[in-house]
mmCIF file of N, CA and C in Angstrom:
data_model
loop_
_atom_site.group_PDB
_atom_site.id
_atom_site.type_symbol
_atom_site.label_atom_id
_atom_site.label_comp_id
_atom_site.label_asym_id
_atom_site.label_seq_id
_atom_site.Cartn_x
_atom_site.Cartn_y
_atom_site.Cartn_z
ATOM 1 N N MET D 1 22.688 39.774 -4.072
ATOM 2 C CA MET D 1 22.214 38.662 -3.581
ATOM 3 C C MET D 1 20.986 39.357 -2.909
ATOM 4 N N ILE D 2 20.022 38.062 -2.743
ATOM 5 C CA ILE D 2 18.801 38.451 -1.750
ATOM 6 C C ILE D 2 19.295 38.288 -0.360
ATOM 7 N N GLU D 3 20.621 37.252 -0.147
ATOM 8 C CA GLU D 3 20.682 36.927 0.952
ATOM 9 C C GLU D 3 21.904 37.798 1.583
ATOM 10 N N GLN D 4 22.022 38.961 1.391
ATOM 11 C CA GLN D 4 22.961 39.872 1.462
ATOM 12 C C GLN D 4 21.961 41.635 2.439
ATOM 13 N N VAL D 5 20.689 41.056 1.884
ATOM 14 C CA VAL D 5 19.862 41.813 2.026
ATOM 15 C C VAL D 5 19.189 41.966 3.077
ATOM 16 N N GLU D 6 18.408 42.758 3.964
ATOM 17 C CA GLU D 6 17.613 42.633 5.221
ATOM 18 C C GLU D 6 16.931 44.315 5.315
ATOM 19 N N GLU D 7 15.676 43.515 5.731
ATOM 20 C CA GLU D 7 14.443 44.769 6.125
ATOM 21 C C GLU D 7 14.631 45.400 7.079
ATOM 22 N N THR D 8 15.062 46.638 7.407
ATOM 23 C CA THR D 8 14.837 47.318 8.381
ATOM 24 C C THR D 8 13.955 48.222 8.665
ATOM 25 N N PRO D 9 13.650 48.583 9.493
ATOM 26 C CA PRO D 9 12.869 49.878 10.416
ATOM 27 C C PRO D 9 12.314 51.055 9.170
ATOM 28 N N ARG D 10 13.560 51.236 8.691
ATOM 29 C CA ARG D 10 13.849 52.845 7.732
ATOM 30 C C ARG D 10 13.771 52.318 6.309
ATOM 31 N N GLY D 11 13.491 50.602 5.992
ATOM 32 C CA GLY D 11 13.550 50.240 4.444
ATOM 33 C C GLY D 11 14.524 49.095 4.328
ATOM 34 N N TRP D 12 15.449 48.876 3.638
ATOM 35 C CA TRP D 12 16.097 47.646 3.251
ATOM 36 C C TRP D 12 17.599 48.158 3.239
ATOM 37 N N GLU D 13 18.899 47.289 3.586
ATOM 38 C CA GLU D 13 20.129 47.650 3.845
ATOM 39 C C GLU D 13 20.461 47.175 3.237
ATOM 40 N N ILE D 14 21.887 46.648 2.502
ATOM 41 C CA ILE D 14 22.722 46.209 1.816
ATOM 42 C C ILE D 14 23.609 45.846 2.300
ATOM 43 N N ARG D 15 23.894 44.489 2.706
ATOM 44 C CA ARG D 15 25.053 43.674 4.357
ATOM 45 C C ARG D 15 26.484 43.499 3.904
ATOM 46 N N GLU D 16 26.411 44.300 1.941
ATOM 47 C CA GLU D 16 27.868 43.395 1.576
ATOM 48 C C GLU D 16 28.217 43.869 0.167
ATOM 49 N N ALA D 17 28.698 44.976 -0.550
ATOM 50 C CA ALA D 17 29.073 45.020 -1.547
ATOM 51 C C ALA D 17 29.244 44.021 -3.031
ATOM 52 N N ALA D 18 29.022 44.092 -3.865
ATOM 53 C CA ALA D 18 29.008 43.704 -4.994
ATOM 54 C C ALA D 18 29.973 44.062 -5.787
ATOM 55 N N TYR D 19 30.992 43.184 -6.076
ATOM 56 C CA TYR D 19 31.963 43.964 -6.253
ATOM 57 C C TYR D 19 31.675 43.553 -8.426
ATOM 58 N N PRO D 20 32.857 44.065 -9.368
ATOM 59 C CA PRO D 20 32.244 43.825 -10.631
ATOM 60 C C PRO D 20 32.374 42.270 -11.036
ATOM 61 N N TRP D 21 31.565 42.026 -11.507
ATOM 62 C CA TRP D 21 31.425 40.602 -12.254
ATOM 63 C C TRP D 21 31.070 39.504 -10.857
ATOM 64 N N ARG D 22 30.715 39.570 -10.266
ATOM 65 C CA ARG D 22 29.913 38.991 -9.328
ATOM 66 C C ARG D 22 29.020 38.321 -9.952
ATOM 67 N N ASN D 23 28.762 36.769 -9.862
ATOM 68 C CA ASN D 23 27.594 35.962 -10.507
ATOM 69 C C ASN D 23 27.488 36.148 -11.514
ATOM 70 N N VAL D 24 28.138 36.517 -12.266
ATOM 71 C CA VAL D 24 28.174 36.394 -13.994
ATOM 72 C C VAL D 24 28.338 35.385 -14.635
ATOM 73 N N ARG D 25 28.351 34.801 -15.627
ATOM 74 C CA ARG D 25 28.854 33.504 -16.091
ATOM 75 C C ARG D 25 29.210 34.271 -17.449
ATOM 76 N N LYS D 26 30.046 34.096 -17.614
ATOM 77 C CA LYS D 26 31.092 33.686 -19.071
ATOM 78 C C LYS D 26 29.978 33.243 -20.233
ATOM 79 N N ALA D 27 30.164 33.483 -21.287
ATOM 80 C CA ALA D 27 28.922 33.195 -22.709
ATOM 81 C C ALA D 27 29.523 31.495 -23.042
ATOM 82 N N GLY D 28 28.831 30.900 -22.733
ATOM 83 C CA GLY D 28 29.509 29.294 -22.649
ATOM 84 C C GLY D 28 29.750 28.314 -21.779
ATOM 85 N N GLU D 29 29.663 28.964 -20.747
ATOM 86 C CA GLU D 29 30.034 28.658 -19.826
ATOM 87 C C GLU D 29 29.241 27.651 -19.015
ATOM 88 N N ASP D 30 28.006 27.836 -19.675
ATOM 89 C CA ASP D 30 26.756 27.023 -19.266
ATOM 90 C C ASP D 30 26.169 25.787 -19.392
ATOM 91 N N ILE D 31 27.365 25.681 -21.362
ATOM 92 C CA ILE D 31 26.846 24.671 -22.016
ATOM 93 C C ILE D 31 28.617 23.955 -22.704
ATOM 94 N N VAL D 32 29.074 23.160 -22.091
ATOM 95 C CA VAL D 32 30.407 22.206 -23.001
ATOM 96 C C VAL D 32 30.217 22.140 -24.763
ATOM 97 N N LYS D 33 30.854 22.115 -25.705
ATOM 98 C CA LYS D 33 30.949 21.817 -26.472
ATOM 99 C C LYS D 33 30.689 20.239 -26.743
ATOM 100 N N GLY D 34 30.376 19.348 -27.269
ATOM 101 C CA GLY D 34 30.547 17.894 -27.296
ATOM 102 C C GLY D 34 29.548 17.316 -26.320
ATOM 103 N N GLU D 35 28.750 18.268 -25.412
ATOM 104 C CA GLU D 35 27.946 17.935 -23.974
ATOM 105 C C GLU D 35 26.932 17.508 -24.911
ATOM 106 N N ILE D 36 26.427 16.296 -24.184
ATOM 107 C CA ILE D 36 24.429 16.191 -24.931
ATOM 108 C C ILE D 36 23.441 17.437 -23.814
ATOM 109 N N LEU D 37 22.842 17.868 -24.598
ATOM 110 C CA LEU D 37 22.306 18.760 -24.163
ATOM 111 C C LEU D 37 20.435 18.166 -23.444
ATOM 112 N N LEU D 38 20.217 16.951 -24.467
ATOM 113 C CA LEU D 38 18.959 16.585 -24.227
ATOM 114 C C LEU D 38 19.299 14.798 -24.686
ATOM 115 N N PRO D 39 18.832 14.249 -24.341
ATOM 116 C CA PRO D 39 18.589 12.941 -24.931
ATOM 117 C C PRO D 39 17.511 12.363 -25.724
ATOM 118 N N ALA D 40 17.789 11.123 -26.011
ATOM 119 C CA ALA D 40 16.888 10.755 -27.496
ATOM 120 C C ALA D 40 15.396 10.743 -26.536
ATOM 121 N N ARG D 41 14.816 10.666 -27.707
ATOM 122 C CA ARG D 41 12.877 10.893 -27.438
ATOM 123 C C ARG D 41 12.721 11.655 -25.876
ATOM 124 N N HIS D 42 13.289 12.562 -25.767
ATOM 125 C CA HIS D 42 12.831 13.425 -24.854
ATOM 126 C C HIS D 42 11.837 14.842 -25.099
ATOM 127 N N ARG D 43 10.883 15.006 -24.664
ATOM 128 C CA ARG D 43 9.679 15.767 -24.571
ATOM 129 C C ARG D 43 10.379 16.979 -24.547
ATOM 130 N N ILE D 44 10.345 17.737 -25.444
ATOM 131 C CA ILE D 44 11.098 19.487 -25.416
ATOM 132 C C ILE D 44 10.503 20.443 -24.026
ATOM 133 N N ARG D 45 10.351 21.106 -23.193
ATOM 134 C CA ARG D 45 10.326 21.914 -22.695
ATOM 135 C C ARG D 45 10.599 23.304 -22.809
ATOM 136 N N PRO D 46 9.794 24.185 -22.444
ATOM 137 C CA PRO D 46 10.131 25.329 -22.245
ATOM 138 C C PRO D 46 11.789 25.832 -22.366
ATOM 139 N N TYR D 47 12.441 25.649 -20.990
ATOM 140 C CA TYR D 47 14.009 25.710 -20.184
ATOM 141 C C TYR D 47 14.466 24.842 -21.347
ATOM 142 N N ASP D 48 14.144 23.487 -21.790
ATOM 143 C CA ASP D 48 14.805 22.715 -22.630
ATOM 144 C C ASP D 48 15.447 24.157 -23.939
ATOM 145 N N GLN D 49 14.347 24.319 -24.887
ATOM 146 C CA GLN D 49 14.190 25.672 -25.889
ATOM 147 C C GLN D 49 15.451 26.027 -25.808
ATOM 148 N N ALA D 50 15.512 27.002 -24.266
ATOM 149 C CA ALA D 50 16.843 28.444 -23.988
ATOM 150 C C ALA D 50 17.688 27.333 -23.932
ATOM 151 N N ALA D 51 18.144 25.645 -23.751
ATOM 152 C CA ALA D 51 19.725 25.535 -23.584
ATOM 153 C C ALA D 51 19.971 25.165 -24.779
ATOM 154 N N LEU D 52 18.727 25.080 -26.069
ATOM 155 C CA LEU D 52 19.113 24.398 -27.058
ATOM 156 C C LEU D 52 19.682 26.268 -27.593
ATOM 157 N N LEU D 53 18.863 26.775 -27.709
ATOM 158 C CA LEU D 53 19.192 28.287 -28.252
ATOM 159 C C LEU D 53 20.864 28.481 -27.558
ATOM 160 N N ALA D 54 20.882 28.676 -26.140
ATOM 161 C CA ALA D 54 21.976 28.934 -25.290
ATOM 162 C C ALA D 54 23.684 27.966 -26.279
ATOM 163 N N ALA D 55 22.997 26.909 -26.527
ATOM 164 C CA ALA D 55 24.384 26.243 -27.695
ATOM 165 C C ALA D 55 24.092 26.523 -28.861
ATOM 166 N N GLY D 56 23.051 27.628 -29.550
ATOM 167 C CA GLY D 56 23.344 27.678 -30.925
ATOM 168 C C GLY D 56 22.572 27.028 -31.768
ATOM 169 N N ILE D 57 21.646 26.356 -31.186
ATOM 170 C CA ILE D 57 20.780 24.812 -31.798
ATOM 171 C C ILE D 57 19.738 25.405 -32.793
ATOM 172 N N LEU D 58 19.108 25.724 -33.717
ATOM 173 C CA LEU D 58 18.003 26.376 -34.329
ATOM 174 C C LEU D 58 16.650 25.665 -34.021
ATOM 175 N N SER D 59 17.123 24.381 -35.203
ATOM 176 C CA SER D 59 16.131 23.885 -35.471
ATOM 177 C C SER D 59 16.318 21.880 -34.899
ATOM 178 N N ILE D 60 15.790 21.041 -34.735
ATOM 179 C CA ILE D 60 16.007 19.923 -34.011
ATOM 180 C C ILE D 60 15.071 18.902 -34.958
ATOM 181 N N GLU D 61 15.610 17.815 -35.053
ATOM 182 C CA GLU D 61 14.479 17.004 -35.441
ATOM 183 C C GLU D 61 13.330 16.087 -34.385
ATOM 184 N N VAL D 62 12.167 16.176 -34.652
ATOM 185 C CA VAL D 62 11.319 15.813 -33.669
ATOM 186 C C VAL D 62 10.146 14.590 -33.879
ATOM 187 N N PHE D 63 9.352 13.746 -33.339
ATOM 188 C CA PHE D 63 8.059 13.291 -33.830
ATOM 189 C C PHE D 63 7.672 13.713 -34.343
ATOM 190 N N LYS D 64 6.866 13.460 -34.989
ATOM 191 C CA LYS D 64 5.095 13.913 -35.086
ATOM 192 C C LYS D 64 4.274 13.079 -34.605
ATOM 193 N N LYS D 65 3.107 13.743 -33.937
ATOM 194 C CA LYS D 65 2.256 13.200 -33.045
ATOM 195 C C LYS D 65 1.897 12.201 -34.164
ATOM 196 N N PRO D 66 1.016 10.930 -33.706
ATOM 197 C CA PRO D 66 0.138 10.052 -34.481
ATOM 198 C C PRO D 66 -0.501 10.672 -34.560
ATOM 199 N N ARG D 67 -1.258 10.234 -35.735
ATOM 200 C CA ARG D 67 -3.054 10.526 -36.456
ATOM 201 C C ARG D 67 -2.870 9.177 -35.906
ATOM 202 N N VAL D 68 -4.757 8.525 -35.141
ATOM 203 C CA VAL D 68 -5.335 7.642 -34.896
ATOM 204 C C VAL D 68 -6.636 7.267 -35.473
ATOM 205 N N VAL D 69 -7.075 6.195 -36.326
ATOM 206 C CA VAL D 69 -8.231 6.244 -36.287
ATOM 207 C C VAL D 69 -8.492 5.096 -35.749
ATOM 208 N N ILE D 70 -10.265 5.079 -35.543
ATOM 209 C CA ILE D 70 -10.565 3.507 -34.923
ATOM 210 C C ILE D 70 -11.485 3.567 -35.962
ATOM 211 N N ILE D 71 -11.836 2.430 -36.625
ATOM 212 C CA ILE D 71 -12.891 1.808 -36.983
ATOM 213 C C ILE D 71 -13.925 0.284 -36.797
ATOM 214 N N PRO D 72 -14.909 1.063 -35.908
ATOM 215 C CA PRO D 72 -15.324 -0.188 -34.950
ATOM 216 C C PRO D 72 -16.001 -0.508 -36.326
ATOM 217 N N THR D 73 -16.150 -2.076 -36.101
ATOM 218 C CA THR D 73 -17.043 -2.782 -37.822
ATOM 219 C C THR D 73 -17.220 -4.874 -36.370
ATOM 220 N N GLY D 74 -18.701 -4.729 -37.192
ATOM 221 C CA GLY D 74 -18.853 -6.183 -36.112
ATOM 222 C C GLY D 74 -20.524 -5.641 -35.859
ATOM 223 N N ASP D 75 -20.665 -6.691 -35.307
ATOM 224 C CA ASP D 75 -21.901 -6.330 -34.778
ATOM 225 C C ASP D 75 -22.293 -6.286 -33.337
ATOM 226 N N GLU D 76 -21.190 -5.945 -33.068
ATOM 227 C CA GLU D 76 -21.466 -5.043 -31.733
ATOM 228 C C GLU D 76 -21.637 -3.773 -31.448
ATOM 229 N N ILE D 77 -21.937 -3.189 -32.539
ATOM 230 C CA ILE D 77 -22.056 -2.021 -32.485
ATOM 231 C C ILE D 77 -23.765 -1.662 -32.637
ATOM 232 N N VAL D 78 -23.801 -0.947 -31.575
ATOM 233 C CA VAL D 78 -25.747 -0.467 -31.105
ATOM 234 C C VAL D 78 -25.906 0.563 -31.129
ATOM 235 N N ARG D 79 -27.034 0.952 -31.474
ATOM 236 C CA ARG D 79 -27.693 2.115 -31.262
ATOM 237 C C ARG D 79 -27.888 2.545 -29.773
ATOM 238 N N PRO D 80 -27.171 3.845 -29.233
ATOM 239 C CA PRO D 80 -27.255 4.613 -27.989
ATOM 240 C C PRO D 80 -28.977 4.110 -27.305
ATOM 241 N N GLU D 81 -29.759 4.241 -28.209
ATOM 242 C CA GLU D 81 -30.799 3.804 -27.188
ATOM 243 C C GLU D 81 -31.005 2.950 -27.218
ATOM 244 N N ASP D 82 -30.143 1.504 -27.212
ATOM 245 C CA ASP D 82 -30.659 -0.102 -27.835
ATOM 246 C C ASP D 82 -29.430 -0.297 -26.667
ATOM 247 N N ALA D 83 -28.600 0.582 -26.502
ATOM 248 C CA ALA D 83 -27.104 -0.138 -25.273
ATOM 249 C C ALA D 83 -27.897 -0.257 -24.174
ATOM 250 N N PRO D 84 -27.487 -1.640 -23.613
ATOM 251 C CA PRO D 84 -27.554 -1.714 -21.387
ATOM 252 C C PRO D 84 -26.925 -0.641 -20.724
ATOM 253 N N SER D 85 -27.992 -0.059 -19.668
ATOM 254 C CA SER D 85 -27.403 0.856 -19.078
ATOM 255 C C SER D 85 -25.888 0.418 -18.128
ATOM 256 N N PRO D 86 -25.706 1.445 -18.387
ATOM 257 C CA PRO D 86 -24.332 1.498 -17.619
ATOM 258 C C PRO D 86 -24.108 0.565 -15.771
ATOM 259 N N CYS D 87 -25.165 1.485 -16.118
ATOM 260 C CA CYS D 87 -25.270 1.294 -14.233
ATOM 261 C C CYS D 87 -26.367 0.859 -13.971
ATOM 262 N N ARG D 88 -26.280 -0.887 -13.804
ATOM 263 C CA ARG D 88 -26.890 -1.950 -13.767
ATOM 264 C C ARG D 88 -26.968 -2.191 -12.090
ATOM 265 N N LYS D 89 -28.387 -2.387 -11.805
ATOM 266 C CA LYS D 89 -28.778 -2.307 -10.419
ATOM 267 C C LYS D 89 -28.140 -3.407 -9.575
ATOM 268 N N VAL D 90 -27.545 -3.960 -8.789
ATOM 269 C CA VAL D 90 -26.900 -4.897 -8.049
ATOM 270 C C VAL D 90 -27.997 -4.906 -6.712
ATOM 271 N N LEU D 91 -28.184 -5.698 -6.789
ATOM 272 C CA LEU D 91 -29.644 -6.934 -5.194
ATOM 273 C C LEU D 91 -28.510 -7.404 -4.664
ATOM 274 N N TYR D 92 -28.365 -7.419 -3.265
ATOM 275 C CA TYR D 92 -27.485 -8.186 -2.180
ATOM 276 C C TYR D 92 -28.664 -8.456 -1.643
ATOM 277 N N SER D 93 -28.115 -10.443 -1.279
ATOM 278 C CA SER D 93 -29.416 -11.249 -0.217
ATOM 279 C C SER D 93 -28.542 -10.983 0.858
ATOM 280 N N LYS D 94 -29.108 -11.061 1.625
ATOM 281 C CA LYS D 94 -28.570 -11.473 2.826
ATOM 282 C C LYS D 94 -28.571 -12.950 3.914
#
C-alpha cells in the first residue's frame, strides 16, 4: 500500500511488510447473488460494464435511442433570405 511507502534521500523505503493475501478479495466477494447491480433505466457506464461482467452477465436488454423526424408544415416556413434578422436593433429613449 502506498501509505506504507516513504521517499528517502536514497530512494523509497517500505515501512511495513505485506503478508500473503493481504488486500486480495476472493472471487464473488464484491457482488452478492440476488443483489441488484443496476437500477432500471440506468445509463450503462464503463464501470457498470465491469460489474456486469464480474457477475457473469454477458448480455442485457437496453432501450434503443429513439429516432425523431420533424416535418415542418404551414406558411411559417420562409426562405432564409426572407427571414427577419435575429439581431433586431433596439432603440432606447431617455
